[in-house]
XYZ file of N, CA, C and O in Angstrom:
640
model
N -59.271 -12.276 75.962
C -59.708 -11.158 75.800
C -60.250 -11.240 74.400
O -59.466 -11.351 73.307
N -61.484 -10.565 73.996
C -61.836 -10.521 72.576
C -62.206 -8.945 72.198
O -62.452 -8.247 72.987
N -61.713 -8.581 71.028
C -61.827 -7.410 70.799
C -62.957 -7.244 69.353
O -62.464 -8.271 68.529
N -63.970 -6.456 69.511
C -64.653 -6.395 68.127
C -64.413 -5.332 67.327
O -64.016 -4.329 67.709
N -64.215 -5.741 65.908
C -64.073 -4.839 65.024
C -65.029 -4.673 63.973
O -65.295 -6.100 63.379
N -65.630 -3.785 63.757
C -66.822 -3.446 62.753
C -66.260 -2.923 61.594
O -65.737 -1.773 61.769
N -66.608 -3.331 60.448
C -66.064 -2.575 59.209
C -67.426 -2.062 58.562
O -68.526 -2.449 58.930
N -66.941 -1.150 57.660
C -68.136 -0.522 56.813
C -68.222 -1.196 55.451
O -69.041 -0.518 54.662
N -67.552 -2.211 55.139
C -67.610 -2.798 53.754
C -68.880 -3.463 53.762
O -69.745 -3.678 54.487
N -69.060 -3.969 52.297
C -70.411 -4.826 52.018
C -69.936 -6.406 52.067
O -68.881 -6.341 51.610
N -71.123 -7.094 52.567
C -70.560 -8.434 52.455
C -71.763 -9.176 51.789
O -72.911 -8.731 51.740
N -71.530 -10.569 50.984
C -72.537 -11.045 50.495
C -72.902 -12.158 51.665
O -72.059 -12.643 52.201
N -74.308 -12.792 51.494
C -74.456 -13.717 52.555
C -75.670 -13.473 53.472
O -76.576 -12.696 53.099
N -75.766 -14.137 54.459
C -76.906 -14.148 55.366
C -77.158 -12.687 55.920
O -78.149 -12.334 56.381
N -76.055 -12.105 56.022
C -76.426 -10.639 56.860
C -77.059 -9.500 55.841
O -77.256 -8.552 56.396
N -77.495 -9.933 54.688
C -78.323 -8.932 53.927
C -77.325 -7.774 53.472
O -78.156 -6.930 52.921
N -76.205 -7.919 53.414
C -75.311 -6.887 52.787
C -75.200 -5.829 53.577
O -74.945 -4.672 53.339
N -75.371 -5.975 55.154
C -75.282 -4.788 56.117
C -73.887 -4.524 56.525
O -73.763 -3.825 57.246
N -72.653 -5.255 55.726
C -71.632 -5.073 56.626
C -71.053 -6.171 56.955
O -71.524 -7.303 56.668
N -69.827 -6.127 57.757
C -69.315 -7.405 58.450
C -68.867 -7.194 59.736
O -68.856 -6.066 60.259
N -68.936 -8.403 60.554
C -68.579 -8.192 61.974
C -67.436 -9.233 62.287
O -67.376 -10.432 61.915
N -66.155 -8.892 62.715
C -65.227 -9.686 63.085
C -64.820 -9.646 64.805
O -64.741 -8.663 65.232
N -64.611 -10.877 64.972
C -64.264 -10.836 66.370
C -62.748 -11.482 66.492
O -62.569 -12.550 65.992
N -61.893 -10.972 66.962
C -60.448 -11.480 67.241
C -59.845 -11.485 68.545
O -60.114 -10.469 69.323
N -59.055 -12.396 68.800
C -58.488 -12.170 70.271
C -57.111 -11.204 70.142
O -56.745 -11.286 69.022
N -56.865 -10.811 71.114
C -55.694 -10.067 71.010
C -54.323 -10.726 70.784
O -53.449 -10.339 70.184
N -54.260 -11.904 71.346
C -53.422 -12.889 71.199
C -53.133 -13.224 69.541
O -52.036 -13.249 69.271
N -54.237 -13.472 68.809
C -54.183 -13.812 67.652
C -53.579 -12.539 66.957
O -52.851 -12.850 65.959
N -53.928 -11.342 67.150
C -53.328 -10.101 66.457
C -52.032 -10.069 66.854
O -51.133 -9.995 65.764
N -51.624 -10.372 67.813
C -49.939 -10.269 68.137
C -49.194 -11.329 67.569
O -48.299 -11.138 67.008
N -49.782 -12.536 67.466
C -49.026 -13.439 66.623
C -49.150 -13.191 65.242
O -47.841 -13.372 64.658
N -50.047 -12.566 64.624
C -49.967 -12.332 63.380
C -49.207 -11.152 63.028
O -48.278 -11.090 62.025
N -49.023 -10.205 63.778
C -48.014 -9.206 63.748
C -46.581 -9.694 64.126
O -45.722 -9.225 63.014
N -46.418 -10.524 64.694
C -45.032 -11.325 64.893
C -44.697 -11.952 63.534
O -43.733 -11.901 63.200
N -45.614 -12.792 62.909
C -45.346 -13.485 61.711
C -45.023 -12.337 60.798
O -44.179 -12.552 59.772
N -45.730 -11.383 60.494
C -45.577 -10.436 59.524
C -44.191 -9.789 59.445
O -43.435 -9.535 58.812
N -43.888 -9.524 60.817
C -42.621 -8.867 61.292
C -41.383 -9.669 60.887
O -40.453 -9.272 60.360
N -41.404 -10.992 61.166
C -40.368 -11.928 60.775
C -40.301 -12.162 59.283
O -39.385 -12.241 58.923
N -41.316 -12.164 58.516
C -41.511 -12.380 57.191
C -40.776 -10.962 56.686
O -39.881 -11.178 55.675
N -41.012 -9.981 57.389
C -40.438 -8.696 56.551
C -38.947 -8.751 56.713
O -38.252 -8.276 56.019
N -38.567 -9.217 57.909
C -37.131 -9.174 58.330
C -36.243 -10.054 57.275
O -35.246 -9.864 56.818
N -36.918 -11.363 56.960
C -36.488 -12.283 56.311
C -36.479 -11.632 54.907
O -35.389 -11.746 54.224
N -37.337 -11.144 54.556
C -37.400 -10.382 53.119
C -36.215 -9.403 52.985
O -35.531 -9.347 52.126
N -36.163 -8.573 54.152
C -35.125 -7.515 54.019
C -33.630 -8.255 54.109
O -32.794 -7.848 53.494
N -33.740 -9.587 54.928
C -32.446 -10.060 54.628
C -31.863 -10.714 53.276
O -30.772 -10.468 53.113
N -32.887 -11.200 52.620
C -32.582 -11.476 51.380
C -32.353 -10.223 50.499
O -31.607 -10.402 49.561
N -33.069 -9.269 50.480
C -32.544 -7.935 49.876
C -31.327 -7.658 50.199
O -30.353 -7.162 49.329
N -30.704 -7.325 51.340
C -29.681 -7.001 51.704
C -28.548 -7.966 51.264
O -27.456 -7.688 50.765
N -28.720 -9.160 51.429
C -27.639 -10.306 50.849
C -27.474 -9.882 49.319
O -26.464 -10.103 49.002
N -28.563 -9.911 48.574
C -28.438 -9.665 47.083
C -27.927 -8.350 46.823
O -27.002 -8.386 45.898
N -27.965 -7.315 47.580
C -27.256 -6.119 47.399
C -25.917 -6.273 47.452
O -24.966 -5.729 46.778
N -25.410 -7.014 48.625
C -23.930 -7.264 48.874
C -23.407 -7.918 47.663
O -22.229 -7.490 47.212
N -24.075 -9.120 47.354
C -23.563 -9.601 46.114
C -23.454 -8.885 44.894
O -22.417 -9.007 43.974
N -24.698 -7.903 44.574
C -24.424 -7.182 43.527
C -23.176 -6.271 43.508
O -22.468 -5.967 42.621
N -22.943 -5.520 44.705
C -21.965 -4.450 44.710
C -20.579 -5.314 44.527
O -19.817 -4.654 44.033
N -20.347 -6.489 45.146
C -19.054 -7.200 44.862
C -18.762 -7.443 43.504
O -17.905 -7.118 43.098
N -20.007 -7.861 42.563
C -19.873 -7.990 41.395
C -19.452 -6.823 40.593
O -18.614 -6.555 39.805
N -20.227 -5.719 41.019
C -19.845 -4.286 40.520
C -18.458 -3.937 40.819
O -17.762 -3.391 39.775
N -17.919 -4.221 42.017
C -16.603 -3.841 42.325
C -15.389 -4.459 41.444
O -14.598 -3.996 40.870
N -15.911 -5.687 41.287
C -14.897 -6.600 40.393
C -14.887 -6.163 39.062
O -13.857 -5.824 38.288
N -16.079 -5.610 38.594
C -16.239 -5.260 37.108
C -15.353 -3.756 36.945
O -14.682 -3.713 35.771
N -15.453 -2.886 37.820
C -14.681 -1.908 37.876
C -13.293 -2.033 37.887
O -12.513 -1.256 37.101
N -12.836 -2.861 38.817
C -11.342 -3.309 38.746
C -10.986 -3.909 37.395
O -9.828 -3.435 36.885
N -11.645 -4.717 36.918
C -11.119 -5.246 35.449
C -11.351 -4.054 34.317
O -10.423 -3.923 33.645
N -12.175 -3.122 34.584
C -12.306 -1.987 33.596
C -11.026 -1.187 34.059
O -10.435 -0.766 32.835
N -10.707 -0.846 35.012
C -9.447 -0.104 35.169
C -8.250 -0.787 34.625
O -7.558 -0.125 34.121
N -8.056 -2.137 34.771
C -7.013 -2.977 34.183
C -6.955 -2.876 32.705
O -6.080 -2.492 32.086
N -8.249 -2.912 31.990
C -8.343 -2.689 30.741
C -7.930 -1.462 30.209
O -7.210 -1.244 29.347
N -8.583 -0.301 30.884
C -8.249 0.876 30.348
C -6.684 1.308 30.590
O -6.095 2.180 29.776
N -6.201 0.953 31.817
C -4.869 1.096 31.916
C -3.811 0.671 30.709
O -2.970 1.061 30.345
N -4.104 -0.577 30.573
C -3.490 -1.367 29.432
C -3.681 -0.581 28.141
O -2.630 -0.451 27.401
N -4.836 0.009 27.928
C -4.955 0.843 26.493
C -4.257 1.919 26.726
O -3.618 2.223 25.557
N -4.242 2.601 27.734
C -3.462 3.713 27.867
C -2.079 3.801 27.659
O -1.400 4.395 26.897
N -1.593 2.682 28.125
C -0.070 2.319 28.157
C 0.391 2.003 26.546
O 1.402 2.315 26.044
N -0.563 1.194 26.125
C -0.379 0.927 24.616
C -0.641 2.187 23.630
O 0.137 2.476 22.791
N -1.335 3.169 24.167
C -1.555 4.317 23.283
C -0.180 5.160 23.433
O 0.352 5.693 22.290
N 0.389 5.120 24.667
C 1.416 5.975 24.836
C 2.842 5.296 24.119
O 3.595 5.995 23.697
N 2.715 4.041 24.165
C 3.957 2.980 23.430
C 3.821 3.418 21.753
O 4.851 3.575 21.062
N 2.549 3.482 21.418
C 2.406 3.674 20.034
C 2.569 5.115 19.669
O 2.397 5.626 18.446
N 2.586 6.165 20.525
C 2.711 7.566 20.144
C 1.476 7.953 19.607
O 1.467 8.646 18.684
N 0.456 7.785 20.420
C -0.897 8.292 20.032
C -0.964 9.782 19.947
O -0.271 10.648 20.789
N -2.153 10.400 19.198
C -2.247 11.564 19.295
C -2.369 12.393 20.725
O -3.180 11.763 21.557
N -1.789 13.564 21.299
C -1.937 13.891 22.456
C -3.374 14.111 22.897
O -3.601 13.852 24.140
N -4.235 14.430 22.132
C -5.622 14.830 22.196
C -6.386 13.481 22.891
O -7.022 13.236 23.769
N -5.974 12.477 22.098
C -6.730 10.931 22.187
C -6.161 10.521 23.476
O -6.724 9.826 24.190
N -4.862 10.507 23.724
C -4.301 9.979 24.897
C -4.929 10.860 26.115
O -5.164 9.784 27.035
N -5.114 12.078 25.977
C -5.530 12.868 27.325
C -7.169 12.189 27.326
O -7.615 12.121 28.743
N -7.844 12.128 26.405
C -9.088 11.506 26.625
C -9.176 10.015 27.165
O -10.047 9.828 27.939
N -8.311 9.341 26.813
C -7.956 7.925 27.406
C -7.738 8.131 28.763
O -8.282 7.333 29.649
N -6.776 8.901 29.202
C -6.374 9.036 30.489
C -7.585 9.451 31.380
O -7.853 9.225 32.538
N -8.351 10.373 30.876
C -9.723 10.858 31.521
C -10.469 9.739 31.799
O -11.144 9.609 32.780
N -10.706 8.799 30.791
C -11.654 7.515 30.836
C -11.191 6.637 32.092
O -11.749 6.253 32.912
N -9.644 6.349 32.090
C -9.104 5.817 33.074
C -9.198 6.331 34.516
O -9.433 5.765 35.517
N -9.174 7.594 34.537
C -9.438 8.336 35.862
C -10.881 8.306 36.355
O -11.048 7.957 37.453
N -11.738 8.403 35.339
C -13.275 8.228 35.796
C -13.309 6.799 36.361
O -14.114 6.602 37.297
N -12.765 5.625 35.661
C -12.885 4.249 36.206
C -12.280 4.023 37.610
O -12.894 3.357 38.389
N -11.009 4.655 37.769
C -10.609 4.511 39.035
C -11.344 5.302 40.252
O -11.313 4.661 41.189
N -11.974 6.266 39.928
C -12.795 7.157 40.735
C -14.080 6.325 41.251
O -14.446 6.388 42.359
N -14.503 5.341 40.454
C -15.510 4.231 40.740
C -15.293 3.440 41.970
O -16.397 3.126 42.510
N -14.091 3.000 42.104
C -13.761 1.895 42.925
C -14.006 2.305 44.258
O -14.561 1.673 45.245
N -13.312 3.751 44.837
C -13.617 4.152 46.221
C -15.041 4.419 46.448
O -15.464 3.674 47.545
N -15.885 4.553 45.671
C -17.234 4.634 46.076
C -17.938 3.325 45.993
O -18.837 3.143 47.130
N -17.493 2.256 45.228
C -18.066 1.126 45.429
C -17.658 0.343 46.795
O -18.341 -0.187 47.330
N -16.300 0.735 47.308
C -15.817 0.234 48.491
C -16.781 0.827 49.680
O -17.315 0.058 50.419
N -17.193 2.032 49.643
C -17.933 2.709 50.623
C -19.301 1.951 50.554
O -19.962 1.738 51.609
N -20.011 1.832 49.426
C -21.172 1.148 49.334
C -21.326 -0.073 49.871
O -22.234 -0.605 50.707
N -20.246 -0.886 49.447
C -19.933 -2.560 49.993
C -19.981 -2.338 51.607
O -20.552 -3.050 52.156
N -19.167 -1.565 52.173
C -18.992 -1.566 53.658
C -20.362 -1.257 54.322
O -20.758 -1.724 55.309
N -21.194 -0.177 53.600
C -22.167 0.230 54.209
C -23.358 -0.708 53.928
O -24.203 -1.194 54.999
N -23.338 -1.500 52.875
C -24.387 -2.785 52.676
C -23.975 -3.817 53.553
O -24.878 -4.614 54.033
N -22.530 -4.054 53.885
C -22.146 -5.323 54.832
C -22.830 -5.008 56.160
O -23.016 -5.960 56.977
N -22.344 -3.754 56.772
C -23.083 -3.289 58.051
C -24.787 -3.448 58.070
O -25.110 -4.061 59.045
N -25.376 -3.180 57.189
C -26.515 -3.499 57.080
C -27.280 -4.914 57.199
O -27.952 -5.180 57.811
N -26.510 -5.570 56.237
C -26.599 -7.016 56.411
C -26.333 -7.697 57.645
O -27.064 -8.507 58.287
N -25.313 -7.274 58.224
C -24.896 -7.628 59.670
C -26.176 -7.453 60.627
O -26.092 -8.196 61.499
N -26.494 -6.302 60.420
C -27.453 -5.613 61.543
C -28.751 -6.640 61.526
O -29.474 -6.924 62.352
N -29.156 -6.768 60.150
C -30.568 -7.585 59.963
C -30.337 -9.002 60.367
O -31.053 -9.779 61.092
N -29.019 -9.561 60.322
C -28.673 -10.757 60.448
C -28.704 -11.081 62.126
O -29.460 -12.064 62.688
N -28.125 -9.957 62.631
C -28.240 -10.101 64.234
C -29.522 -9.842 64.819
O -29.776 -10.440 65.663
N -30.317 -9.030 63.938
C -31.672 -8.820 64.606
C -32.444 -10.273 64.461
O -33.271 -10.545 65.405
N -32.395 -10.873 63.317
C -32.847 -12.470 63.408
C -32.548 -13.171 64.285
O -33.254 -14.206 64.905
N -31.190 -13.303 64.448
C -30.619 -14.220 65.536
C -31.250 -14.099 66.836
O -31.522 -14.828 67.826
N -31.620 -12.630 67.218
C -32.042 -12.371 68.620
C -33.273 -12.779 68.604
O -33.871 -13.057 69.877
N -34.168 -12.674 67.610
C -35.491 -13.082 67.572
C -35.787 -14.801 67.357
O -36.815 -15.204 67.085
N -34.793 -15.255 67.622
C -34.686 -17.029 67.661
C -34.962 -17.417 66.176
O -35.312 -18.465 66.030
N -34.610 -16.672 65.221
C -34.881 -16.972 63.947
C -33.137 -17.287 63.496
O -32.619 -16.456 62.762
N -32.734 -18.449 63.872
C -31.374 -18.748 63.554
C -30.972 -19.763 62.341
O -29.994 -19.918 62.001
N -32.139 -20.376 61.778
C -31.833 -21.503 60.879
C -32.638 -21.183 59.610
O -33.655 -20.366 59.743
N -32.145 -21.512 58.689
C -33.055 -21.560 57.458
C -31.858 -21.135 56.185
O -30.869 -20.733 56.334
N -32.645 -21.350 54.960
C -31.710 -21.132 53.729
C -31.171 -19.709 53.752
O -30.071 -19.381 53.229
N -32.092 -18.857 53.926
C -31.790 -17.340 53.896
C -30.786 -16.880 54.769
O -30.006 -15.965 54.456
N -30.785 -17.557 55.914
C -29.910 -16.932 56.953
C -28.579 -17.781 56.556
O -27.661 -17.044 56.737
N -28.319 -18.894 56.368
C -27.206 -19.479 55.920
C -26.468 -18.680 54.535
O -25.584 -18.450 54.871
N -27.285 -18.287 53.628
C -26.924 -17.570 52.506
C -26.242 -16.164 52.960
O -25.221 -15.808 52.341
N -27.132 -15.571 53.745
C -26.699 -14.342 54.483
C -25.317 -14.416 55.160
O -24.243 -13.605 54.986
N -24.958 -15.491 56.092
C -23.847 -15.622 56.604
C -22.665 -15.971 55.772
O -21.578 -15.525 56.057
N -23.030 -16.825 54.765
C -21.922 -17.043 53.646
C -21.502 -15.618 52.856
O -20.391 -15.573 52.770
N -22.481 -14.968 52.627
C -22.230 -13.818 52.101
C -21.491 -12.850 52.927
O -20.695 -12.196 52.376
N -21.748 -12.674 54.004
C -21.020 -12.097 55.125
C -19.571 -12.263 55.055
O -18.742 -11.614 55.041
N -19.164 -13.660 55.119
C -17.905 -14.101 55.097
C -17.148 -13.824 53.778
O -15.946 -13.311 53.820
N -17.785 -13.847 52.714
C -17.269 -13.477 51.552
C -17.009 -12.092 51.247
O -15.779 -11.662 50.819
N -18.119 -11.282 51.789
C -17.735 -9.609 51.611
C -16.739 -9.392 52.651
O -15.612 -8.461 52.240
N -16.647 -9.807 53.839
C -15.548 -9.533 54.900
C -14.136 -9.706 54.138
O -13.052 -9.131 54.372
N -13.934 -10.877 53.489
C -12.697 -11.295 52.641
C -12.425 -10.240 51.714
O -11.250 -9.808 51.543
N -13.452 -9.733 50.964
C -13.467 -8.671 49.759
C -12.639 -7.476 50.708
O -11.793 -6.659 50.243
N -13.506 -6.995 51.652
C -13.172 -5.798 52.382
C -11.788 -5.686 52.948
O -10.958 -4.790 52.936
N -11.509 -7.042 53.620
C -10.085 -7.143 54.085
C -9.148 -6.955 53.048
O -8.163 -6.251 53.188
N -9.405 -7.461 51.692
C -8.267 -7.374 50.731
C -8.287 -6.048 50.336
O -7.121 -5.381 50.236
N -9.424 -5.194 50.251
C -9.404 -3.598 50.022
C -8.408 -3.042 50.950
O -7.705 -2.243 50.651
N -8.523 -3.289 52.325
C -8.007 -2.639 53.317
C -6.193 -2.900 53.153
O -5.617 -1.992 53.305
N -6.100 -4.073 52.957
C -4.604 -4.436 52.641
C -3.982 -3.722 51.412
O -2.901 -3.118 51.590
N -4.757 -3.620 50.456
C -4.222 -2.868 49.276
C -4.045 -1.371 49.327
O -3.363 -0.839 49.230
N -4.924 -0.823 50.313
C -4.823 0.535 50.665
C -3.566 0.690 51.569
O -2.921 1.864 51.442
N -3.108 -0.118 52.321
C -2.003 0.008 53.067
C -0.964 -0.194 52.296
O -0.042 0.843 52.254
N -0.836 -0.979 51.322
C 0.196 -1.119 50.395
C 0.487 0.084 49.392
O 1.315 0.646 48.961
N -0.574 0.686 48.907
C -0.667 1.962 48.199
C -0.285 3.240 49.118
O 0.437 3.841 48.477
N -0.401 3.128 50.356
C 0.110 4.108 51.075
C 1.461 3.997 51.488
O 2.092 5.168 51.125
N 1.947 2.703 51.560
C 3.519 2.501 51.614
C 4.149 2.856 50.155
O 5.371 3.628 50.277
N 3.581 2.419 49.253
C 4.136 2.776 47.756
C 4.290 4.246 47.388
O 5.213 4.689 46.838
N 3.172 4.838 47.830
C 2.847 6.120 47.377
C 3.571 7.172 48.169
O 4.455 7.900 47.766
């Protein structure tokens, strides 16, 4: 089955600049749409994989910041720092600690998105390729991080 699509643009060549005329089969259009859809999904997979990796780095950065600020606060207390300065430092530490749960939530949401796109690609018979391998490795790494977070939450609940 052929579909004729006439355009309003101008062409150079034998038609005297009267426009253009394209004839495409429906099958060709369907295949083109599938290729574009698969490319968009692989692109989304790469984006979600990068997002997960970035959030993991961000989480580790905040955890190091909390350790650094906690050590600084303890040092200030030991040295008998000015109460106002100590209060400011405690506020800095509290703000750093508040960023970690936010990061956890974003990481879990990002992981769910990545798993969803990966599953979608696997359903569409796109099961191999470097992007898919990288996404699978990232899912495994992020799941370990999320599992560690859950274990830490349990210990905090027990200790608290």
